[in-house]
GROMACS .gro file of C-alpha atoms in nm:
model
  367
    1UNK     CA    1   0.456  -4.692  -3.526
    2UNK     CA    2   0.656  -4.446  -3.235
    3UNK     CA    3   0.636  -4.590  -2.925
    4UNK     CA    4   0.637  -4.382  -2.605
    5UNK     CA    5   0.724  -4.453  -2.311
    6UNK     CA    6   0.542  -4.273  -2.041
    7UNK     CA    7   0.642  -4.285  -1.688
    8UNK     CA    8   0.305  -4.098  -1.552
    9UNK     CA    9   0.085  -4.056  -1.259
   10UNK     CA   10  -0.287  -3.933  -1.214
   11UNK     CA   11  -0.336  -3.662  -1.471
   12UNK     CA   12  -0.089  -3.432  -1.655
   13UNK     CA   13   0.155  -3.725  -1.820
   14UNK     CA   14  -0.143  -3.990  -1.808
   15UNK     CA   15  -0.343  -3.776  -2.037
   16UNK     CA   16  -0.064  -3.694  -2.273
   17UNK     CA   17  -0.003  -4.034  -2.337
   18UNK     CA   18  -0.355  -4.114  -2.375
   19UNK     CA   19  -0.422  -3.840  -2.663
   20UNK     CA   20  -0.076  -3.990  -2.798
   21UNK     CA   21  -0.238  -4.359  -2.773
   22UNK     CA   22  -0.532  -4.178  -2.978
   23UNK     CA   23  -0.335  -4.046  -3.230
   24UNK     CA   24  -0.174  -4.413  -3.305
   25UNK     CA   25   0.142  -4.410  -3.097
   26UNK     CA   26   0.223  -4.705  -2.920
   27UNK     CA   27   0.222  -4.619  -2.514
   28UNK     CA   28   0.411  -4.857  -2.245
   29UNK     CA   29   0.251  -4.688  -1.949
   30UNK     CA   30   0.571  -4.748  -1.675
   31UNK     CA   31   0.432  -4.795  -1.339
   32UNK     CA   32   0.549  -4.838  -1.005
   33UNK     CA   33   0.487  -5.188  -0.850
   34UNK     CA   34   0.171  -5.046  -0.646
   35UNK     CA   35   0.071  -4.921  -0.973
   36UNK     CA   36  -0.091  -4.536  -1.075
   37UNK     CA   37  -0.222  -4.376  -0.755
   38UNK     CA   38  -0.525  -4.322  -0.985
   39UNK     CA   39  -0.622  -4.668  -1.078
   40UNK     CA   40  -0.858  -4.649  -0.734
   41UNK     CA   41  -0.957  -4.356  -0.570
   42UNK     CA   42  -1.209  -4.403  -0.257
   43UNK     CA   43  -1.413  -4.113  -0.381
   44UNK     CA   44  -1.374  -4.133  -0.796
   45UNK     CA   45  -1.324  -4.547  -0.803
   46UNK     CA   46  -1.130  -4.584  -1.169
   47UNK     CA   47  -1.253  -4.309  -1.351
   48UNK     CA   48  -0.986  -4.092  -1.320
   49UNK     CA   49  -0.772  -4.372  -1.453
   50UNK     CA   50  -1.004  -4.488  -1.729
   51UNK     CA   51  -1.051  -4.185  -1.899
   52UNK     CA   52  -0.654  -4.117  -1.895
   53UNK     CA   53  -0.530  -4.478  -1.983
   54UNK     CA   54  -0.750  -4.677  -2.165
   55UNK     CA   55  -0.563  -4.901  -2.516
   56UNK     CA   56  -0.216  -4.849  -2.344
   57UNK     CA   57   0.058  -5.158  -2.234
   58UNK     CA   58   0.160  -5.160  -1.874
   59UNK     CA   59   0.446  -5.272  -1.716
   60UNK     CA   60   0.475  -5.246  -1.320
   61UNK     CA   61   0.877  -5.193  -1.256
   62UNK     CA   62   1.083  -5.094  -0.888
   63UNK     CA   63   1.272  -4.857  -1.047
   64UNK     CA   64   1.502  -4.828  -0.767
   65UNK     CA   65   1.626  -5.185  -0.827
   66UNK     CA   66   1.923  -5.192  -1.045
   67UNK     CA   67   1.807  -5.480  -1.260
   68UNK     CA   68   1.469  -5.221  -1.293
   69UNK     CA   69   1.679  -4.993  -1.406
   70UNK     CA   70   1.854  -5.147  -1.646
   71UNK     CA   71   1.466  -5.282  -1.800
   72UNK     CA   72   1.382  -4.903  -1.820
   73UNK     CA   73   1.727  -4.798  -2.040
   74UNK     CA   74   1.642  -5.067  -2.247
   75UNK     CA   75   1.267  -4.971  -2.298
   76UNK     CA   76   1.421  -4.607  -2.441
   77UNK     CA   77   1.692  -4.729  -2.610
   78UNK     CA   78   1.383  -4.902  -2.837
   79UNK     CA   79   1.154  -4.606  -2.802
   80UNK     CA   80   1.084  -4.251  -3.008
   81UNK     CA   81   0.948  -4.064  -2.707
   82UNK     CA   82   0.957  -4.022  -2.324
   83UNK     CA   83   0.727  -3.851  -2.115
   84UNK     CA   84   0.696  -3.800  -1.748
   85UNK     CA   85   0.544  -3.584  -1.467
   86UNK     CA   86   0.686  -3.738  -1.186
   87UNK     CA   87   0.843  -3.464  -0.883
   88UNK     CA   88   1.113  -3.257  -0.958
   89UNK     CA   89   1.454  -3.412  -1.001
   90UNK     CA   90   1.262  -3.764  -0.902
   91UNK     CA   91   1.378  -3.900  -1.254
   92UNK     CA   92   1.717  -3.760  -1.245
   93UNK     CA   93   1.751  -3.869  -0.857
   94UNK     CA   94   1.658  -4.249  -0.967
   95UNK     CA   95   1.986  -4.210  -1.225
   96UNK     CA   96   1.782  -4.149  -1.532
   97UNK     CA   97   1.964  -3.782  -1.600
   98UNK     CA   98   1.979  -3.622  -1.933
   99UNK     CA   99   2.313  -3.781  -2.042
  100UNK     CA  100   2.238  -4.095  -1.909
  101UNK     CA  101   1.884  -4.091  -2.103
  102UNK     CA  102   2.030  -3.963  -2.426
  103UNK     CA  103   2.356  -4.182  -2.399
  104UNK     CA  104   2.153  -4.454  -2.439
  105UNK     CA  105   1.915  -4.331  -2.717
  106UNK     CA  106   2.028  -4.017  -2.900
  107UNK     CA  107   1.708  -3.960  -3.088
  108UNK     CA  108   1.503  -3.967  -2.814
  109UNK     CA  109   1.234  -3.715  -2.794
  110UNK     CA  110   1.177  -3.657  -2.400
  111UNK     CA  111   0.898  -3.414  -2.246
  112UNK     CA  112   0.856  -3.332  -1.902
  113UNK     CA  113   0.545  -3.156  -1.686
  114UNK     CA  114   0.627  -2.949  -1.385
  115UNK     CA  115   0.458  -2.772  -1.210
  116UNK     CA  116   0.690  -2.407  -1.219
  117UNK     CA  117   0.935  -2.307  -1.469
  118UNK     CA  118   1.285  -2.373  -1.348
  119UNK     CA  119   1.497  -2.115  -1.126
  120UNK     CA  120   1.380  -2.018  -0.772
  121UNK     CA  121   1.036  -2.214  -0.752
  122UNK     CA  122   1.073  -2.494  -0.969
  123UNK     CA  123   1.098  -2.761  -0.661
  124UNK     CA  124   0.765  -2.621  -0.549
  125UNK     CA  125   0.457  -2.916  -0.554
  126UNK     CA  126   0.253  -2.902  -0.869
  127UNK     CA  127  -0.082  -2.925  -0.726
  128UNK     CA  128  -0.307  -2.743  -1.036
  129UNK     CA  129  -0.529  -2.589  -0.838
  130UNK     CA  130  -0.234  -2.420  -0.614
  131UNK     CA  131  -0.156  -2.316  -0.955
  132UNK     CA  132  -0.453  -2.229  -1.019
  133UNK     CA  133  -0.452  -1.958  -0.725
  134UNK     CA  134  -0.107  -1.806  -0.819
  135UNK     CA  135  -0.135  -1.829  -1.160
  136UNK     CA  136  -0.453  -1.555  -1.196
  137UNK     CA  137  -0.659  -1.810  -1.305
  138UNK     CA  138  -0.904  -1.845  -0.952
  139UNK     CA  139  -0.923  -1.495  -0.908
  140UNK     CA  140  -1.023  -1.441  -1.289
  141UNK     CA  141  -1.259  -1.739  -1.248
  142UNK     CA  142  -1.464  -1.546  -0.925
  143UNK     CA  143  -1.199  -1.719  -0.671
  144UNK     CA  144  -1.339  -2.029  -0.776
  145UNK     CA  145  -1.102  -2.388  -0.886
  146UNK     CA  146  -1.165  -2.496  -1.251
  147UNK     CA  147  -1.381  -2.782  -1.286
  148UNK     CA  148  -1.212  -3.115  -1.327
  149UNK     CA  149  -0.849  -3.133  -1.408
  150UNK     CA  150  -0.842  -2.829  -1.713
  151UNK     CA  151  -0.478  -2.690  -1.554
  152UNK     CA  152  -0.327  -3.004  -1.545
  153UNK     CA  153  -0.458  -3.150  -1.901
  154UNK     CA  154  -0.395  -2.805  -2.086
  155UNK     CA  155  -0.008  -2.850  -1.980
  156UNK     CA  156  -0.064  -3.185  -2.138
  157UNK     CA  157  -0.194  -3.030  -2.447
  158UNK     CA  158   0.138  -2.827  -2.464
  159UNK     CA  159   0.335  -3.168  -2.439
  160UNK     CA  160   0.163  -3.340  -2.680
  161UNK     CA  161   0.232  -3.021  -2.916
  162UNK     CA  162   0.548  -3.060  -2.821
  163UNK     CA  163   0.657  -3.368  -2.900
  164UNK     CA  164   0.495  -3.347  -3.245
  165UNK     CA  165   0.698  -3.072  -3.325
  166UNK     CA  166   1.011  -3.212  -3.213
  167UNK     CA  167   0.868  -3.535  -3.420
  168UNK     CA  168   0.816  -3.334  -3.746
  169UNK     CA  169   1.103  -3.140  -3.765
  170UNK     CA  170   1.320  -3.412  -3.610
  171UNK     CA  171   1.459  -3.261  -3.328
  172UNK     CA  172   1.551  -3.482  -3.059
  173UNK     CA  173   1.590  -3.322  -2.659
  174UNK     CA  174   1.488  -3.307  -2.370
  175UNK     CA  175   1.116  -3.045  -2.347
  176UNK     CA  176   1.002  -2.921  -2.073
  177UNK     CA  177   0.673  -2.769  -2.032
  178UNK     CA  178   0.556  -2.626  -1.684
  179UNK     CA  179   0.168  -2.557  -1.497
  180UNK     CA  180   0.223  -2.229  -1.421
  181UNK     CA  181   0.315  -2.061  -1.799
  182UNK     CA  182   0.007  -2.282  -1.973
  183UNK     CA  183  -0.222  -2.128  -1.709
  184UNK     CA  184  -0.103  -1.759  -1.722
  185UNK     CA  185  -0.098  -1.787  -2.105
  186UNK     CA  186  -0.530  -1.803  -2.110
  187UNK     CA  187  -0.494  -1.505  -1.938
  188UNK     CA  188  -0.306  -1.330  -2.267
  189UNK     CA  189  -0.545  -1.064  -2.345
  190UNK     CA  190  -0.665  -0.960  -2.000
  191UNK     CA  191  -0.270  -0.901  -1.920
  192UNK     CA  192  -0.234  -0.697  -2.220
  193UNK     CA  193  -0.528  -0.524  -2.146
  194UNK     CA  194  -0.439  -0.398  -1.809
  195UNK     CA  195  -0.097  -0.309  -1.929
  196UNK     CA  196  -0.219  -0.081  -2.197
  197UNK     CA  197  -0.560   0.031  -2.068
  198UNK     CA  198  -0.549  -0.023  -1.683
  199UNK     CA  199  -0.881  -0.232  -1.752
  200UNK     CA  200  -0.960  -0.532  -1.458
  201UNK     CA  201  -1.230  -0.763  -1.503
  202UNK     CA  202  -1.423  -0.905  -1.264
  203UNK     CA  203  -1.416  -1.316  -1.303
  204UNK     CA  204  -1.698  -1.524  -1.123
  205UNK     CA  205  -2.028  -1.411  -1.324
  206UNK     CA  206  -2.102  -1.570  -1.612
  207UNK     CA  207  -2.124  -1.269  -1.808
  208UNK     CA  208  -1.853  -1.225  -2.038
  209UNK     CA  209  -1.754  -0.853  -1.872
  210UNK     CA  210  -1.610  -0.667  -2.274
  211UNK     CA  211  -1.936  -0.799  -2.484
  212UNK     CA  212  -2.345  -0.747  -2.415
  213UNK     CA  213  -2.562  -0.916  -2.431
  214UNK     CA  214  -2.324  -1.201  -2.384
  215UNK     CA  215  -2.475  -1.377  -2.060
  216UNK     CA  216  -2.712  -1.652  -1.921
  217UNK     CA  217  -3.094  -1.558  -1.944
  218UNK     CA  218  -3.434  -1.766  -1.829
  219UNK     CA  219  -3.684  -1.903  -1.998
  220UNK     CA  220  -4.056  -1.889  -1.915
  221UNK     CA  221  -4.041  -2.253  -1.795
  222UNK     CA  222  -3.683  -2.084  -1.581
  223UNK     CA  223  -3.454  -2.269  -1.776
  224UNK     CA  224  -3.115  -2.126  -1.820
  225UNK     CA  225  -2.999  -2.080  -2.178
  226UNK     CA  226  -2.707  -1.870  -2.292
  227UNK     CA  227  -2.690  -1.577  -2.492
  228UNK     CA  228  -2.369  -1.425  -2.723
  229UNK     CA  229  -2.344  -1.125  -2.896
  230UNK     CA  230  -2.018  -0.958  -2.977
  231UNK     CA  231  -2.098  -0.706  -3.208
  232UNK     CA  232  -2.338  -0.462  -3.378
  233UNK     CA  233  -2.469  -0.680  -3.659
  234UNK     CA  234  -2.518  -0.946  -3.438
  235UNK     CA  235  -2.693  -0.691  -3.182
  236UNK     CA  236  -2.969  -0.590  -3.472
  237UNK     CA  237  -3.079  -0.946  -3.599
  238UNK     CA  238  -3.152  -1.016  -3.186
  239UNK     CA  239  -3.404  -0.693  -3.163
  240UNK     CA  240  -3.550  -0.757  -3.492
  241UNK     CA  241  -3.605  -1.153  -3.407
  242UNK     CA  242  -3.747  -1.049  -3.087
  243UNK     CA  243  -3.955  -0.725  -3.229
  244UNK     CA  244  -3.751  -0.501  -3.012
  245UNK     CA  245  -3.648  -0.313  -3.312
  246UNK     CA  246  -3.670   0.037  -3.085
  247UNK     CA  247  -3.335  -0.065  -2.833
  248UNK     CA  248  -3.113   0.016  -3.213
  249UNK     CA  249  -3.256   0.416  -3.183
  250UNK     CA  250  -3.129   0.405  -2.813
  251UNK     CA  251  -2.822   0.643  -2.768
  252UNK     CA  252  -2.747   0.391  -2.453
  253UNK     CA  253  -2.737   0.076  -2.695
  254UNK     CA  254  -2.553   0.206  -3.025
  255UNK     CA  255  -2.203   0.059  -2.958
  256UNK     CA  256  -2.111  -0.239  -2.758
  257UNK     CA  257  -1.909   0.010  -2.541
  258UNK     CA  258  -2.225   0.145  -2.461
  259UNK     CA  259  -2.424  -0.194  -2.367
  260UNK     CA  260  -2.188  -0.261  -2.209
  261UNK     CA  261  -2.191   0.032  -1.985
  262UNK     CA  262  -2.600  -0.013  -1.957
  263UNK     CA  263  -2.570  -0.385  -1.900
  264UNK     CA  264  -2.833  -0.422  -1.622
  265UNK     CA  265  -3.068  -0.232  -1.789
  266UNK     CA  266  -3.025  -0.412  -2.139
  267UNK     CA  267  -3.059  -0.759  -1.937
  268UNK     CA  268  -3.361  -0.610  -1.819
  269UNK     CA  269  -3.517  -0.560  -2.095
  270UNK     CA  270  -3.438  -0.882  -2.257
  271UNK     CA  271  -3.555  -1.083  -1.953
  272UNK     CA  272  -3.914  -0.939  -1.984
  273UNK     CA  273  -3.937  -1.084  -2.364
  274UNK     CA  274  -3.770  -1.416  -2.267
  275UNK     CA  275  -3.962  -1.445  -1.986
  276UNK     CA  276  -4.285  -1.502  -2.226
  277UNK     CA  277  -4.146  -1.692  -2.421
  278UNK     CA  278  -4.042  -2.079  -2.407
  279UNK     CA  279  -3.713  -2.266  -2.420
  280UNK     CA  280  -3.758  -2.435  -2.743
  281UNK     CA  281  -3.933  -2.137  -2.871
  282UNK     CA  282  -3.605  -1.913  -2.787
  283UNK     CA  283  -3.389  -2.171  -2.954
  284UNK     CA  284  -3.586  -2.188  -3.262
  285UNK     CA  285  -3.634  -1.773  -3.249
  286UNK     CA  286  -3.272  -1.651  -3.226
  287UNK     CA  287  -3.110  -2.001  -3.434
  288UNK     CA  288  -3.332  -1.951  -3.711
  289UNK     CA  289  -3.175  -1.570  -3.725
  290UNK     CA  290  -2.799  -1.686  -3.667
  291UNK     CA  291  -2.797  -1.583  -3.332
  292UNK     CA  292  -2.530  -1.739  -3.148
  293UNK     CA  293  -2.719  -1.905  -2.848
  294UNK     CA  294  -2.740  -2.258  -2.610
  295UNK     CA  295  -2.876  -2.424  -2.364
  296UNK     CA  296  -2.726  -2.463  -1.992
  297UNK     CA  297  -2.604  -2.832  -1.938
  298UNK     CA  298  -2.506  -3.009  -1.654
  299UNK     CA  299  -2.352  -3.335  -1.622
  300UNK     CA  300  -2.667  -3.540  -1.653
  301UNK     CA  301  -2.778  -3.373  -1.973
  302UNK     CA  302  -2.446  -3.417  -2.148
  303UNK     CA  303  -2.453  -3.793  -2.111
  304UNK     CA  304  -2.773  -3.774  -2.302
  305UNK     CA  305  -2.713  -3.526  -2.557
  306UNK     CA  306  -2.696  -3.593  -2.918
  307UNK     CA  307  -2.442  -3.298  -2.927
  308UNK     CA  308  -2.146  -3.456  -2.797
  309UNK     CA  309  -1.952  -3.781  -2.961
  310UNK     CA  310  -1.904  -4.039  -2.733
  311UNK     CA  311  -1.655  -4.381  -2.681
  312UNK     CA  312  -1.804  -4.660  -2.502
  313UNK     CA  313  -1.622  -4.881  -2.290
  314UNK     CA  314  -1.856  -5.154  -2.139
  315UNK     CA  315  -2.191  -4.970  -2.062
  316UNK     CA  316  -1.999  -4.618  -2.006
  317UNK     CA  317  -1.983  -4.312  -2.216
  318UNK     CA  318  -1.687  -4.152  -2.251
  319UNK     CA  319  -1.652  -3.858  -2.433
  320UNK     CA  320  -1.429  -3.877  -2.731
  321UNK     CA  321  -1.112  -3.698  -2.836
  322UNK     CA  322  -1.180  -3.456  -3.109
  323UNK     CA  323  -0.860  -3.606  -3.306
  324UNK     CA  324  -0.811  -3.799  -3.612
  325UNK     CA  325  -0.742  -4.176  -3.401
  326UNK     CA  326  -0.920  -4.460  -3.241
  327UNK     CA  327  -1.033  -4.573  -2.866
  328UNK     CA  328  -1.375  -4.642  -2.891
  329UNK     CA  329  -1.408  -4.986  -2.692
  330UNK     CA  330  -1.065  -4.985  -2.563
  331UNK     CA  331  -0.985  -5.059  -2.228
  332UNK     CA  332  -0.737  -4.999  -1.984
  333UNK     CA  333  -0.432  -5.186  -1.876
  334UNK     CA  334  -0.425  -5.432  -1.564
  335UNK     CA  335  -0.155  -5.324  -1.332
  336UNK     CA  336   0.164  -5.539  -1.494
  337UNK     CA  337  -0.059  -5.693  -1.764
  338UNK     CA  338   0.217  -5.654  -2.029
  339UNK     CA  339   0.530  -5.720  -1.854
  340UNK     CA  340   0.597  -6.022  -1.972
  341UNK     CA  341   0.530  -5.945  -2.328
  342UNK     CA  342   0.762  -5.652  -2.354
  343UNK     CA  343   1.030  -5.825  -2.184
  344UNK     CA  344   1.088  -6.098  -2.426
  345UNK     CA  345   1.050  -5.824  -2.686
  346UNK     CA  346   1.384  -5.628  -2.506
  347UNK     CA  347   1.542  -5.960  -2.515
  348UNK     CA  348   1.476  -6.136  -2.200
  349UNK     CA  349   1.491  -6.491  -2.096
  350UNK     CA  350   1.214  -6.662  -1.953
  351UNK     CA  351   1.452  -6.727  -1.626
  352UNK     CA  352   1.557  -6.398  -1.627
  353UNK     CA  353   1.206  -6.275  -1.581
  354UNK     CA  354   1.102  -6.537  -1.293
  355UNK     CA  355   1.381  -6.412  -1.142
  356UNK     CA  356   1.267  -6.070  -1.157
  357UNK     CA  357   0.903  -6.155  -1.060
  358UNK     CA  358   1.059  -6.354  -0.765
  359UNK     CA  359   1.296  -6.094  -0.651
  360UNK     CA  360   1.000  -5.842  -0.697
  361UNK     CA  361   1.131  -5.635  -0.951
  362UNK     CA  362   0.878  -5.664  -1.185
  363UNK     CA  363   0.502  -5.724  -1.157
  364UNK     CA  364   0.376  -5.940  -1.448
  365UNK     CA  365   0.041  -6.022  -1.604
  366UNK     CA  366  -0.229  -5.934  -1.336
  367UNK     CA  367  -0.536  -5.948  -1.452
   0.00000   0.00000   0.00000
């Protein structure tokens, strides 16, 4: 089994190690002695922490204590992977630099999450949704933050990737993968676009602004219910399943340029049939006929829909990684609740670690 070693805090490196932890690795979640600023939150409790931590080991070490120190070299000189998120430099300032790191454990595979690539802005703070702003990504989203943490757990997506790479083809170093390129890389296309066509789109509708229809619609009942069609084909099995067989004549509706172009009025038109018809009615309709189509969910229908695939920790849902792995049932780590455990693994003596405990290097087995 790899072990990691992940020396995380709230989001980006937590959830890298979690989907790591799913995937079978072995993760020794380092903490500081006041443990993940994420374990309580006077607004989200735990849950932040939950989702990002649960079936990891935890040991709580002051890293700025030389015997600390010394517990964390040998921790990666008996690991396969590091990864951390911490401030710029903040690793390298506490002594852990590159040569040290790799000194001790040559096949080390080591990925880091900052915020900017490095050169003029790396020091900046890596807050994702001021990444969010200068990345593109508000102002293509209708000047409006992402929900959740996406920015921050896409980057940890790339680190994941990563370090399986590195893994598989057995190359050993030091990655680093920053906010700001995995956010401007979702906006691929529309850059290209603009380069080569001058084209802008307008974020903050929910209509897709290239395809049409491809937007929400209402029910008769005025339930919201979502509506895709990208192409011609697609475009005639919709009029036929709704008996509006006369919009494929239309000069204004021939091409998806062109409904595109006469959005409004093609929305228009559509609404009027919806609006007669009901919501499980529509969903039978234009599913029955392969037409791409869903129903507008909010957080209280998702926890009881039969669509999604679900852990459960206790009486909670949480939804589950779509990966070949394990965490259903697994909880997370008490603050320190491994210490003790590891540290006899590296080696150490039971005096050695009350002395550690007493000179409060270590926090061990709080629970």
């Amino acid at each position: 089994m790899y072990r990691v070693i992940e020396v995380g805090h709230v989001i980006s490196a937590p959830f890298a190690g979690e989907i790591l932890k799913h995937l079978g690795f072995e993760v020794i979640k380092v903490e500081p002695l006041q443990g993940d600023a994420s374990r309580i939150d006077d607004v989200l409790g735990d849950s932040m922490f939950i989702f990002n931590n649960r079936g990891k080991k935890s040991i709580a070490i002051d890293l700025k204590k030389e015997e600390g120190k010394e517990v964390f070299l040998k921790l990666i000189k008996n690991s396969d992977v590091l990864i951390e998120n911490l401030s710029p430099y903040a690793i390298d300032k506490l002594g852990f630099t590159d040569d040290i790191i790799f000194s001790t454990n040559p096949s080390l595979v080591y990925c880091s999450i900052k915020g900017y690539p490095k050169g003029k802005y790396e020091s900046l703070p890596a807050f994702g949704t001021i990444i969010e702003a200068e990345s593109g990504i508000m102002d293509a989203n209708g000047k409006a933050r992402l929900p959740a943490s996406i920015t921050d757990m896409n980057a940890s997506l790339y680190c994941v990737i990563s370090i399986l790479w590195a893994l598989l083809m057995r190359k050993p170093g030091h990655y680093r993968i920053n906010i700001m390129q995995s956010n401007v890389v979702w906006l691929g296309y529309y850059l290209i676009a603009y380069q080569k066509l001058g084209k802008l789109f307008e974020g903050g509708k929910d209509e897709l602004p290239f395809w049409a229809p491809y937007e929400l619609f209402k029910s008769s009942e005025g339930k919201d219910f979502y509506l895709a069609i990208n192409d011609n084909t697609k475009f005639a099995k919709l009029a036929k399943a709704l008996g509006l067989e006369h919009l494929l004549i239309e000069e204004k509706f021939k091409t998806n340029g062109d409904r595109v172009r006469n959005r409004k009025i093609l929305h228009e038109i559509l609404q009027q049939k919806f609006s007669i018809m009901s919501l499980d009615e529509i969903m039978k309709v234009l599913r029955t006929n392969d037409i791409p189509v869903g129903k507008l969910n909010n957080i209280q229908d998702l926890v009881k829909s039969e669509v999604v695939e679900w852990d459960i920790l206790g009486n909670i849902l949480i939804p589950r990684l779509p990966l070949p792995g394990y965490l259903d049932g697994q909880d997370v780590p008490a603050l320190g609740e491994n210490t003790l455990d590891i540290l006899k693994d590296l080696g150490y003596s039971k005096d050695e670690i009350e002395k550690m405990i007493k000179e409060k290097i270590i926090i061990a087995n709080l629970k």
